[in-house]
PDB file of C-alpha atoms in Angstrom:
ATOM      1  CA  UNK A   1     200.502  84.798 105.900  1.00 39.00           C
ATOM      2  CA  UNK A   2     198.257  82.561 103.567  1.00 44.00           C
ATOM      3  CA  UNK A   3     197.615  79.124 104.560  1.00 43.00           C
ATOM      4  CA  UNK A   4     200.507  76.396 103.609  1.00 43.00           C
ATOM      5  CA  UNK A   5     197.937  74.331 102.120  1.00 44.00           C
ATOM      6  CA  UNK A   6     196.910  76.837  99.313  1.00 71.00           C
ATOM      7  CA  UNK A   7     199.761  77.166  97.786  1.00 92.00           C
ATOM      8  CA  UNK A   8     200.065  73.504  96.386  1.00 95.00           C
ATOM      9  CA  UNK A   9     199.239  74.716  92.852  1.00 97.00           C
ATOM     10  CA  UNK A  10     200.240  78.085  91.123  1.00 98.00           C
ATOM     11  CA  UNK A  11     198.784  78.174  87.397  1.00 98.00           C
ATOM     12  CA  UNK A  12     200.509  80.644  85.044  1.00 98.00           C
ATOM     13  CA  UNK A  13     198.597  82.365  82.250  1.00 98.00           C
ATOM     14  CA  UNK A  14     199.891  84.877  79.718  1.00 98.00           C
ATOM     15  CA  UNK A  15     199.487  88.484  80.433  1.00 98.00           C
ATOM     16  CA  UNK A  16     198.165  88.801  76.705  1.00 98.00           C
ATOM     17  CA  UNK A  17     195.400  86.118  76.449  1.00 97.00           C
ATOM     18  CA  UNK A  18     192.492  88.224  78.536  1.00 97.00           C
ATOM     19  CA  UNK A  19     189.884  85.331  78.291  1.00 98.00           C
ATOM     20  CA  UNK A  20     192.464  83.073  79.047  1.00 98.00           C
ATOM     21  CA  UNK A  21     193.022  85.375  82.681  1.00 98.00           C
ATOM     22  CA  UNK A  22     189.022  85.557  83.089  1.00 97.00           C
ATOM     23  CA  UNK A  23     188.947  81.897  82.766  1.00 97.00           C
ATOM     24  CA  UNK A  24     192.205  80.869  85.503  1.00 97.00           C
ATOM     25  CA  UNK A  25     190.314  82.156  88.465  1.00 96.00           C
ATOM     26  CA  UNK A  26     187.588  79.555  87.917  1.00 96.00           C
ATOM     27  CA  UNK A  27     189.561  76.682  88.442  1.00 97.00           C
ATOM     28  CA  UNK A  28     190.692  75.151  91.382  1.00 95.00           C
ATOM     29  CA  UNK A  29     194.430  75.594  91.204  1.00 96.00           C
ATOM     30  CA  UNK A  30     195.793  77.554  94.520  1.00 95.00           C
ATOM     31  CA  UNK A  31     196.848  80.434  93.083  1.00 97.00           C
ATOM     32  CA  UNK A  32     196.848  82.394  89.470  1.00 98.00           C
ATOM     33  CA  UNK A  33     199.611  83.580  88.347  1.00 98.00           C
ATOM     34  CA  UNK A  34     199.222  86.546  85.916  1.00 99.00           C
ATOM     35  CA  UNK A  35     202.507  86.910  83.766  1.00 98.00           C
ATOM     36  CA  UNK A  36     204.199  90.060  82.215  1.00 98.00           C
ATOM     37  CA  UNK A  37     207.073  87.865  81.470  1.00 98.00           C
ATOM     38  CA  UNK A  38     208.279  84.647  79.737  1.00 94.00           C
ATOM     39  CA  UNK A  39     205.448  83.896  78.087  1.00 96.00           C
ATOM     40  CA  UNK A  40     204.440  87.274  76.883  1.00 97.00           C
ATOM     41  CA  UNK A  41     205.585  87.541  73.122  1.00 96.00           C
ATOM     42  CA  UNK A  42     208.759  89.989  72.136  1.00 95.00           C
ATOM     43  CA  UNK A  43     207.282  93.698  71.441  1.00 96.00           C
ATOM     44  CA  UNK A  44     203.520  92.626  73.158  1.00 97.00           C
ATOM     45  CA  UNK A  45     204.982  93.953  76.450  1.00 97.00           C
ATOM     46  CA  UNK A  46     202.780  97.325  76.736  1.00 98.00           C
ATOM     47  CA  UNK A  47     200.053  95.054  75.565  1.00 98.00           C
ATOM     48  CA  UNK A  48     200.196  92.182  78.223  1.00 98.00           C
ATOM     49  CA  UNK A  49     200.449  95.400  81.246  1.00 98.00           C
ATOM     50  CA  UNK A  50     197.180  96.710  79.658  1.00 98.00           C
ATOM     51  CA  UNK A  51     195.301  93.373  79.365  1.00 98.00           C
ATOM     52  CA  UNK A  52     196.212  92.245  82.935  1.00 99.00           C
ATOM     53  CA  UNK A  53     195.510  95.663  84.223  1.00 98.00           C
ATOM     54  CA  UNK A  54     192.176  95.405  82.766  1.00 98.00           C
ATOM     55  CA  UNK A  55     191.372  91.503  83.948  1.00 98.00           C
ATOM     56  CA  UNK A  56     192.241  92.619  87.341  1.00 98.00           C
ATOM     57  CA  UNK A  57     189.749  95.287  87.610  1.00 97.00           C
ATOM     58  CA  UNK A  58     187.410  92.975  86.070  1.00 97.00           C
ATOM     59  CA  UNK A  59     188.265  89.406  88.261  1.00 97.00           C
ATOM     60  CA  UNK A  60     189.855  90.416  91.840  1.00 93.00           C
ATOM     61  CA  UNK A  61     188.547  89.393  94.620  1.00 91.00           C
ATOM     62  CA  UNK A  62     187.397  85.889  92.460  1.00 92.00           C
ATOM     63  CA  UNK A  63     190.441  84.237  93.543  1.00 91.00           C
ATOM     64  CA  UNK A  64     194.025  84.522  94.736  1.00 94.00           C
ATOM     65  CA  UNK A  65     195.805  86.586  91.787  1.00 97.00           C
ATOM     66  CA  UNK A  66     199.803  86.865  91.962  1.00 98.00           C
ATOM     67  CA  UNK A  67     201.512  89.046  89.022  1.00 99.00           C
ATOM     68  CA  UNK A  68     205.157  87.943  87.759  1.00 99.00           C
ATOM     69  CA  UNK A  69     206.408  91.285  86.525  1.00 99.00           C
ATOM     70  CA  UNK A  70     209.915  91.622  85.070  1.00 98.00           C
ATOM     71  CA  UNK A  71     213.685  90.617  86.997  1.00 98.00           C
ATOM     72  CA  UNK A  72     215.089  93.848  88.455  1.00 98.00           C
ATOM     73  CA  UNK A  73     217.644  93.884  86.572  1.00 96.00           C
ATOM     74  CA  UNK A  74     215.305  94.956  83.472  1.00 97.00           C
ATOM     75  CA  UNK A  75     213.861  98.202  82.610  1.00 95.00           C
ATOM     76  CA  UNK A  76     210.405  96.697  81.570  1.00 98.00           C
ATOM     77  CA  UNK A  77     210.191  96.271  85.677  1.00 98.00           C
ATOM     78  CA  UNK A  78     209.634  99.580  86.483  1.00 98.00           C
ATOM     79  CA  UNK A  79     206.854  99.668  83.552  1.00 98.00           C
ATOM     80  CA  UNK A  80     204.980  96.813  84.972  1.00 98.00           C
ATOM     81  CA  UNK A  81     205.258  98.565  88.425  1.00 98.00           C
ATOM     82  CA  UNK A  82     204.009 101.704  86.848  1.00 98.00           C
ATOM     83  CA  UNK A  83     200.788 100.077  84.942  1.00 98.00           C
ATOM     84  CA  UNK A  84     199.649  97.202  87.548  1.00 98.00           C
ATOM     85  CA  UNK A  85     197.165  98.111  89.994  1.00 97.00           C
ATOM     86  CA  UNK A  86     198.497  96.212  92.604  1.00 96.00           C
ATOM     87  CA  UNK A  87     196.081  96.545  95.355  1.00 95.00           C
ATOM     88  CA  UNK A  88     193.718  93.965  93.597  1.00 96.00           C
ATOM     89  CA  UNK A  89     196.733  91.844  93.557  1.00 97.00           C
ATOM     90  CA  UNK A  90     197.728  89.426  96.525  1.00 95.00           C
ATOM     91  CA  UNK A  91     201.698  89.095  95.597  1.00 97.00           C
ATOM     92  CA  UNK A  92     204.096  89.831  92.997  1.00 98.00           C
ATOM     93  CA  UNK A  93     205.860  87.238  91.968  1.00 99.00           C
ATOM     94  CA  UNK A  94     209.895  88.447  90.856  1.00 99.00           C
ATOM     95  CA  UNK A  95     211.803  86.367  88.128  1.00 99.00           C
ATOM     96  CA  UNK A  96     215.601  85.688  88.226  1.00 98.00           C
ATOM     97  CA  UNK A  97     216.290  87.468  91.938  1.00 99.00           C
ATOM     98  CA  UNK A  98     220.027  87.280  92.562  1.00 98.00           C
ATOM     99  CA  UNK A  99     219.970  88.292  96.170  1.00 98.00           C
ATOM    100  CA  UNK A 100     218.565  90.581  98.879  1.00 98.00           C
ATOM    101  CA  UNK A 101     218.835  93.769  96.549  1.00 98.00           C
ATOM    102  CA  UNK A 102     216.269  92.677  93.935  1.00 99.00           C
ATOM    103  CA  UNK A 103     214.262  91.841  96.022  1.00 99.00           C
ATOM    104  CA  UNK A 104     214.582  95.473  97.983  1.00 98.00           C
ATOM    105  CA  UNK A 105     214.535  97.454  94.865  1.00 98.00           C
ATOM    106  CA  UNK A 106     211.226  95.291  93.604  1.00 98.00           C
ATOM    107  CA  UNK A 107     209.132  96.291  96.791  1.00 97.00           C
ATOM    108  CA  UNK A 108     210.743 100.029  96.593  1.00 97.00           C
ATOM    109  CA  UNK A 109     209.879 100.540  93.575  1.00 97.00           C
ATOM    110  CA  UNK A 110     206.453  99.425  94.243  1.00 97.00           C
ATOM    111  CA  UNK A 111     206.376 101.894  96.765  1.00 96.00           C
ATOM    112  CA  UNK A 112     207.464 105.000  95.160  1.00 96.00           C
ATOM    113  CA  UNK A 113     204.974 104.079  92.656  1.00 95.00           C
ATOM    114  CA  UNK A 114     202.130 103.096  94.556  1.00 93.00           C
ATOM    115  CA  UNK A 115     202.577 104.445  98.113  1.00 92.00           C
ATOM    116  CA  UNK A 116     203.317 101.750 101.103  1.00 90.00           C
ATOM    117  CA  UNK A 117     202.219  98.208 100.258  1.00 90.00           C
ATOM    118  CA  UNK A 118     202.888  95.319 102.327  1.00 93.00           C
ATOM    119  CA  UNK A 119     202.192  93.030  99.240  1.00 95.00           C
ATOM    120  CA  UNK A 120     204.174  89.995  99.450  1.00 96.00           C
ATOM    121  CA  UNK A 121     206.896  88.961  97.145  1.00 98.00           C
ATOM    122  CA  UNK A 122     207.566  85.513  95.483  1.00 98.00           C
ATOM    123  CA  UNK A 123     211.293  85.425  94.906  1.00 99.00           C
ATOM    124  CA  UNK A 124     212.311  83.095  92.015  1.00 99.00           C
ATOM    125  CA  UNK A 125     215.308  81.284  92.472  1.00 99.00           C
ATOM    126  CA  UNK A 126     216.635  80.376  88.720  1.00 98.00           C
ATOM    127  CA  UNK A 127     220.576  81.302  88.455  1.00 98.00           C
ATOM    128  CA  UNK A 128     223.226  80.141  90.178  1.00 98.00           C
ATOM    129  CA  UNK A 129     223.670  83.797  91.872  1.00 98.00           C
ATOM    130  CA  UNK A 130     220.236  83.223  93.123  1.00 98.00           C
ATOM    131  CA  UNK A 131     221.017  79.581  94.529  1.00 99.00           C
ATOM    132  CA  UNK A 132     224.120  80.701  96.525  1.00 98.00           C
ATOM    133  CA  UNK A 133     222.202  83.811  97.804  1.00 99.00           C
ATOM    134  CA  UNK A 134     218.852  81.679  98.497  1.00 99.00           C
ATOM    135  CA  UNK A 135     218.786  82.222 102.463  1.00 98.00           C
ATOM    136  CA  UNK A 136     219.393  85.706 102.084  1.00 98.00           C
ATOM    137  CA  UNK A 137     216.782  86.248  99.535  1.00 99.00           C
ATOM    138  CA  UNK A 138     214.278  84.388 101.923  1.00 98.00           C
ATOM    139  CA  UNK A 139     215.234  86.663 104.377  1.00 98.00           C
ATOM    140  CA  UNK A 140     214.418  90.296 102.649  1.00 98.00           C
ATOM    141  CA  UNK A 141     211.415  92.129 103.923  1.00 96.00           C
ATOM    142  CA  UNK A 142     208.358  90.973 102.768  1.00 96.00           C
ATOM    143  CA  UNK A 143     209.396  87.698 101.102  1.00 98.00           C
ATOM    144  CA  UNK A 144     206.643  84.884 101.251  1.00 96.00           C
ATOM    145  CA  UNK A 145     207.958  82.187  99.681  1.00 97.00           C
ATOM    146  CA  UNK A 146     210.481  80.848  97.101  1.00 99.00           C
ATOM    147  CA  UNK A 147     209.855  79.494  93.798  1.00 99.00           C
ATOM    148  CA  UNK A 148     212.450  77.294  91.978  1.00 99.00           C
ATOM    149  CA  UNK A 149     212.988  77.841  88.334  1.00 98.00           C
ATOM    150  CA  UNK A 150     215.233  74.718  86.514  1.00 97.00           C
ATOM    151  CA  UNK A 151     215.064  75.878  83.110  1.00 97.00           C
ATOM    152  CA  UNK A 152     215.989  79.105  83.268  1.00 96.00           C
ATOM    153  CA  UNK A 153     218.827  77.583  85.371  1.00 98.00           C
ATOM    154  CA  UNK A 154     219.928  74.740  83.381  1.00 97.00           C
ATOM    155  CA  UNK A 155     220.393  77.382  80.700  1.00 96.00           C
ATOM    156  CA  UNK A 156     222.208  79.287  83.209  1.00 95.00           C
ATOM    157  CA  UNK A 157     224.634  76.233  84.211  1.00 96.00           C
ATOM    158  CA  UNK A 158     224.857  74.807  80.245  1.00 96.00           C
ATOM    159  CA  UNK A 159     223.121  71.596  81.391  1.00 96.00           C
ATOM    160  CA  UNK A 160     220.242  69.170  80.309  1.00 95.00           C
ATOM    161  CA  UNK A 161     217.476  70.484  82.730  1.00 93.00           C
ATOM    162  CA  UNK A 162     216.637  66.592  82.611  1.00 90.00           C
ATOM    163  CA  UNK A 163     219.850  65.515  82.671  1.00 87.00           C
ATOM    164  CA  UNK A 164     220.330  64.422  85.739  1.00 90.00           C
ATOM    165  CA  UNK A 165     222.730  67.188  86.623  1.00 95.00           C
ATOM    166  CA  UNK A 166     224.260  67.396  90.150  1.00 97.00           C
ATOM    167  CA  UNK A 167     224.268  71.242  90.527  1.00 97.00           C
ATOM    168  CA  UNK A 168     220.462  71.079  89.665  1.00 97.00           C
ATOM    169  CA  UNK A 169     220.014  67.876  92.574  1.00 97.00           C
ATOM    170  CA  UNK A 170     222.512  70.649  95.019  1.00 98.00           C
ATOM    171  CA  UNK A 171     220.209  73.980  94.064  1.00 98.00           C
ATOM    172  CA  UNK A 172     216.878  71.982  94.452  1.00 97.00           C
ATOM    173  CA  UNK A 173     217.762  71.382  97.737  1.00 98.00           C
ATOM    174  CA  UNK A 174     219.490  74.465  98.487  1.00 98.00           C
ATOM    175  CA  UNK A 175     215.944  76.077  97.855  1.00 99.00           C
ATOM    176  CA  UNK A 176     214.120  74.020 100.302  1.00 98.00           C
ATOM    177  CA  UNK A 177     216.852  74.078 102.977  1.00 98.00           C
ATOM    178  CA  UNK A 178     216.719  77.850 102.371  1.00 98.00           C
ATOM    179  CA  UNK A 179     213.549  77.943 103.172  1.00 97.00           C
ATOM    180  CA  UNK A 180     213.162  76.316 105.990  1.00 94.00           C
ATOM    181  CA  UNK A 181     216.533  78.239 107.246  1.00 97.00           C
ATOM    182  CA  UNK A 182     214.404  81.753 106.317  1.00 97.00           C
ATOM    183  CA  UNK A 183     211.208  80.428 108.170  1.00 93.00           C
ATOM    184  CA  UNK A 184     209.180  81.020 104.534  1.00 94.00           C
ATOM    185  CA  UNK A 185     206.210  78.759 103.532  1.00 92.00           C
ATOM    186  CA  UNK A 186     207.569  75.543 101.786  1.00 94.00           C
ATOM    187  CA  UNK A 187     208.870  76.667  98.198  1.00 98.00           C
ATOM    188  CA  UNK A 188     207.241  76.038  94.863  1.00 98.00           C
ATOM    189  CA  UNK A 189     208.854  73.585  92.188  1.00 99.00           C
ATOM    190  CA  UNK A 190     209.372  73.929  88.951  1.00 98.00           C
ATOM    191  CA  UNK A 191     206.598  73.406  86.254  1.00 98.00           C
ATOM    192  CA  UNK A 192     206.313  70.083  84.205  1.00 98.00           C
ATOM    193  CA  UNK A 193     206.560  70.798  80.077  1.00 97.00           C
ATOM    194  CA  UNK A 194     204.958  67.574  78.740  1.00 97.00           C
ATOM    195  CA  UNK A 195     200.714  69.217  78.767  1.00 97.00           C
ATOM    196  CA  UNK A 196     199.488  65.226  77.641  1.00 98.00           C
ATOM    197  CA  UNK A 197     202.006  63.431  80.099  1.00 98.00           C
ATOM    198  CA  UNK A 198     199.944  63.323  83.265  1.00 98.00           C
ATOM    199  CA  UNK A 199     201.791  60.178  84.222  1.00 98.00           C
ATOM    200  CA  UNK A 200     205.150  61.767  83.974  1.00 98.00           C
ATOM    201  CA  UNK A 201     203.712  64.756  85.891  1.00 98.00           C
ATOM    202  CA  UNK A 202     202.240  62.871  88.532  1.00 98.00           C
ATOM    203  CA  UNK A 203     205.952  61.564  88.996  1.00 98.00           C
ATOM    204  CA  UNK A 204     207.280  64.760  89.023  1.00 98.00           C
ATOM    205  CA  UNK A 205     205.284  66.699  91.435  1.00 98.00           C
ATOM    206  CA  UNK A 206     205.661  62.752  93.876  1.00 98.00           C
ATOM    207  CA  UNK A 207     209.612  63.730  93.779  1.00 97.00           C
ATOM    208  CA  UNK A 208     209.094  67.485  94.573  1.00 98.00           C
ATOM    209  CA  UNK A 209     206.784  66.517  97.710  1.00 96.00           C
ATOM    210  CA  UNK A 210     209.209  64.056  98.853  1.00 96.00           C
ATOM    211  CA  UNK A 211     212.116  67.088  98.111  1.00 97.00           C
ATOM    212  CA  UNK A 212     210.244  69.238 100.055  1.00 95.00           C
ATOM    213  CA  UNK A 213     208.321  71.199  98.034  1.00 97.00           C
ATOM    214  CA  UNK A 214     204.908  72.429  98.851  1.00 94.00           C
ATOM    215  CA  UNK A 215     203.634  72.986  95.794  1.00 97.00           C
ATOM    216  CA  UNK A 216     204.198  73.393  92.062  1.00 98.00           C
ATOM    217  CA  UNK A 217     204.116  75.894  89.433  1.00 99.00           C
ATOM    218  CA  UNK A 218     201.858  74.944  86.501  1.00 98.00           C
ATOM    219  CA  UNK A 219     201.195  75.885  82.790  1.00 97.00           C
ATOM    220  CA  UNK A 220     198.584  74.222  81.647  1.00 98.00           C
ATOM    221  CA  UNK A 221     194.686  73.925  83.329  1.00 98.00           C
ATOM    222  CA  UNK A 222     194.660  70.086  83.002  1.00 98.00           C
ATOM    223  CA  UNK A 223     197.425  69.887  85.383  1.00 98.00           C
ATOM    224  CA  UNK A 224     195.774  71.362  88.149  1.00 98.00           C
ATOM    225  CA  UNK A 225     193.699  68.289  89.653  1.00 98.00           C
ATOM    226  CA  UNK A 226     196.760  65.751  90.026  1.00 98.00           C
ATOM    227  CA  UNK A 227     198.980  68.634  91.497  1.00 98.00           C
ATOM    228  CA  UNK A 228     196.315  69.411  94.092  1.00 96.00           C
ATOM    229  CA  UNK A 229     196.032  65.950  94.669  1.00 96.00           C
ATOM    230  CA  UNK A 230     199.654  64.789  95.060  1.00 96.00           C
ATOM    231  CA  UNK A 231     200.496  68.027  97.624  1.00 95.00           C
ATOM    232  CA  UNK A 232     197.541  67.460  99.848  1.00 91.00           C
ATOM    233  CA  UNK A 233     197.690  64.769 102.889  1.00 88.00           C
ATOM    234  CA  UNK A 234     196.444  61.412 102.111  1.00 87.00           C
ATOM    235  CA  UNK A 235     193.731  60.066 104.438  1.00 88.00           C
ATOM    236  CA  UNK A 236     196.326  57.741 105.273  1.00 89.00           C
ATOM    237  CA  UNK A 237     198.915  60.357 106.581  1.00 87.00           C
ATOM    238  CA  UNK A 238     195.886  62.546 108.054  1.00 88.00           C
ATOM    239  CA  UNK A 239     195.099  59.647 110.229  1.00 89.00           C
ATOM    240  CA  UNK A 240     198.459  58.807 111.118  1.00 90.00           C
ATOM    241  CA  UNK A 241     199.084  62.675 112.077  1.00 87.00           C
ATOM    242  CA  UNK A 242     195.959  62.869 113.640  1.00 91.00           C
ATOM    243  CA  UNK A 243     196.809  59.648 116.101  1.00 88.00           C
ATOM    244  CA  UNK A 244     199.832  61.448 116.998  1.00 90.00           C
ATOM    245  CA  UNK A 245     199.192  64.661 117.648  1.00 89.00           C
ATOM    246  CA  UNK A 246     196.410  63.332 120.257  1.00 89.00           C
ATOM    247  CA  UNK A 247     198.550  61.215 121.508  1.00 88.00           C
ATOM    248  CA  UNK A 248     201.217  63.364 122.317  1.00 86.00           C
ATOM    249  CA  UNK A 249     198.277  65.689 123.852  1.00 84.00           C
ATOM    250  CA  UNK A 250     197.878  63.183 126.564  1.00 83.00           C
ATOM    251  CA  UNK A 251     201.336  62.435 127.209  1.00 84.00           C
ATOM    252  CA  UNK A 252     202.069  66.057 127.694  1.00 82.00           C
ATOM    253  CA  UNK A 253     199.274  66.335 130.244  1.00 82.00           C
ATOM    254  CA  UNK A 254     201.065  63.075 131.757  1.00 79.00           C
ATOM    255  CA  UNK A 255     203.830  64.742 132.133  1.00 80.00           C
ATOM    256  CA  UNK A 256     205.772  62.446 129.535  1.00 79.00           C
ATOM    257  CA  UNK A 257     208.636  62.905 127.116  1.00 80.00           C
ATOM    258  CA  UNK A 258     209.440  61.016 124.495  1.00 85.00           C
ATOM    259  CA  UNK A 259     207.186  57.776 123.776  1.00 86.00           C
ATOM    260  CA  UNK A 260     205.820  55.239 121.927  1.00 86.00           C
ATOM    261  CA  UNK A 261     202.681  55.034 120.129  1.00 88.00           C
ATOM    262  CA  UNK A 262     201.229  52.144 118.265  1.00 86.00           C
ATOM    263  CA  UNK A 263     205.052  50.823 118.235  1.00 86.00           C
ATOM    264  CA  UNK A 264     206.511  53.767 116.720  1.00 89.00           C
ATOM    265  CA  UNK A 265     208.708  56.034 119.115  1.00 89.00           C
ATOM    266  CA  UNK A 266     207.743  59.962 119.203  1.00 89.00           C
ATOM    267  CA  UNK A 267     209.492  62.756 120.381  1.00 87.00           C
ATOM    268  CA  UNK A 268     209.143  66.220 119.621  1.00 86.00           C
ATOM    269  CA  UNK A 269     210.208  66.197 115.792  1.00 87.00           C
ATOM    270  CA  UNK A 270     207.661  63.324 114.879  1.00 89.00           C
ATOM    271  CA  UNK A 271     204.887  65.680 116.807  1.00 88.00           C
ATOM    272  CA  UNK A 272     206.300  68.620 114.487  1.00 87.00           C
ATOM    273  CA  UNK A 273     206.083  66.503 111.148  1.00 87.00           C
ATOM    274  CA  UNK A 274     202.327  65.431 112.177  1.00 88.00           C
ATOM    275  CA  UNK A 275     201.275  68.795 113.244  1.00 89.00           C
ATOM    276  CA  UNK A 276     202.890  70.262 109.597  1.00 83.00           C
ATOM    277  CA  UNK A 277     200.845  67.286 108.130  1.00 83.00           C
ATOM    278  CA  UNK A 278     197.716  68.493 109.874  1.00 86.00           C
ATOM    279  CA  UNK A 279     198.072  72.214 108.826  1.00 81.00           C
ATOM    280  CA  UNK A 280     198.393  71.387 105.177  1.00 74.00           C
ATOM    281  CA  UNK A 281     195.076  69.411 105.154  1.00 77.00           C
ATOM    282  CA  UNK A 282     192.661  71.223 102.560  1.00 68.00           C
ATOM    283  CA  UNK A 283     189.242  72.760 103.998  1.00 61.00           C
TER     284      UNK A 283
END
């Protein structure tokens, strides 16, 4: 499994824009995400499979490359299955997944196409079917993480995606409880719109941290320093976890329980949040 502390940032890059793909794997966001979908014009379909096909010959092994091909439900799917070379590819990343089947039909078909894989799958959580079936989704084969997608549902639900909208508040969460429940890596949030407002992002990618998020899907390069920044320990919290985690070393070997430590009581759930604040330290 990759590291929890790589996946704090997740650039997306249109399939069609080649120098555009050439260029993402220079920077320092986590992961590249090369897509076949949303942002791929109507009718340039064929074109974006060829162009990533070719950038991935040209640029794997430069960086950590993840390709979002089309939901299952859509025929294009099978197409991008057909035309990726997914062995220079370190996950495919699968829109709109309702529940377990997508996500078994995805990995099938990636199979039958390109013999066994054990490529792992970002599910994207984005309807309501998808929120209700989030632990079992985390739970297919092969799954390595979830990714939370407002937008497409606030379309799905009729609501302002910043609206303030309970159902959105009840699916964030039922993404991150998810999971945790499905023992995945910490899920991705949602991308922030606003390319000039690095305030506003800064603020968003603070909440989806304190949500439980353990990174964030991005569209735009310039967001990539203050998203890194904002999901990685602070030297404060390193510290802190650091102090702890050696503390409760020695009380172990003293036979101890629970305990305090410069006046804060520890038991075994503070170790656990220090040792999770540890492992998501960059280097």
């Amino acid at each position: 499994a990759e590291p929890l502390s790589r996946i704090r940032s997740a650039l997306f890059t249109p399939g069609t824009e080649a120098a555009r793909l050439r260029k993402a794997v220079t920077l320092a966001s986590d992961v590249c995400i090369f897509d076949l979908e949303d942002s791929v014009p109507a009718g340039r379909e064929a074109d974006a499979r060829h162009i990533v096909r070719d950038a991935l010959a040209e640029v794997h092994g430069r960086g950590r490359i993840w390709v979002r091909v089309h939901a299952a439900s859509s025929p294009e799917m099978l197409e991008d299955i057909a035309t990726i070379p997914f062995e220079m590819a370190d996950a495919v990343v699968l829109p709109k997944v309702g529940g377990r089947q997508d996500v078994v039909g995805c990995r099938a078909a990636i199979q039958a196409a390109k013999g066994p894989s054990n490529l792992p799958l970002v599910a994207m959580v984005e309807t309501a079917l998808g929120v209700l079936n989030a632990v079992e989704i985390g739970r297919a084969p092969g799954v390595l993480c979830l990714a939370f997608g407002r937008f497409d549902l606030s379309a799905d639900l009729g609501v302002d995606p910043d609206g303030g909208s309970p159902a959105l508040a009840a699916a964030r969460a039922a993404v991150v409880l998810a999971s945790t429940a499905a023992d995945l890596h910490p899920p991705i949030d949602s991308p922030w719109l606003k390319i000039h407002d690095l305030d506003g992002l800064r603020a968003a990618a603070q909440r989806g941290r304190a949500d439980g998020f353990g990174g964030m899907q991005l569209i735009h390069p310039s967001h990539v320093d203050t998203v890194n920044e904002v999901f990685s320990p602070t030297a404060e919290e390193l510290a802190w976890a650091r102090g702890i985690v050696a503390s409760a070393d020695q009380a172990a070997s003293g036979g101890r329980g629970a305990y305090t430590h410069d006046g804060q009581m520890v038991d075994e759930a503070v170790v656990k949040r220090a040792r999770f604040i540890l492992r998501n330290a960059p280097g």
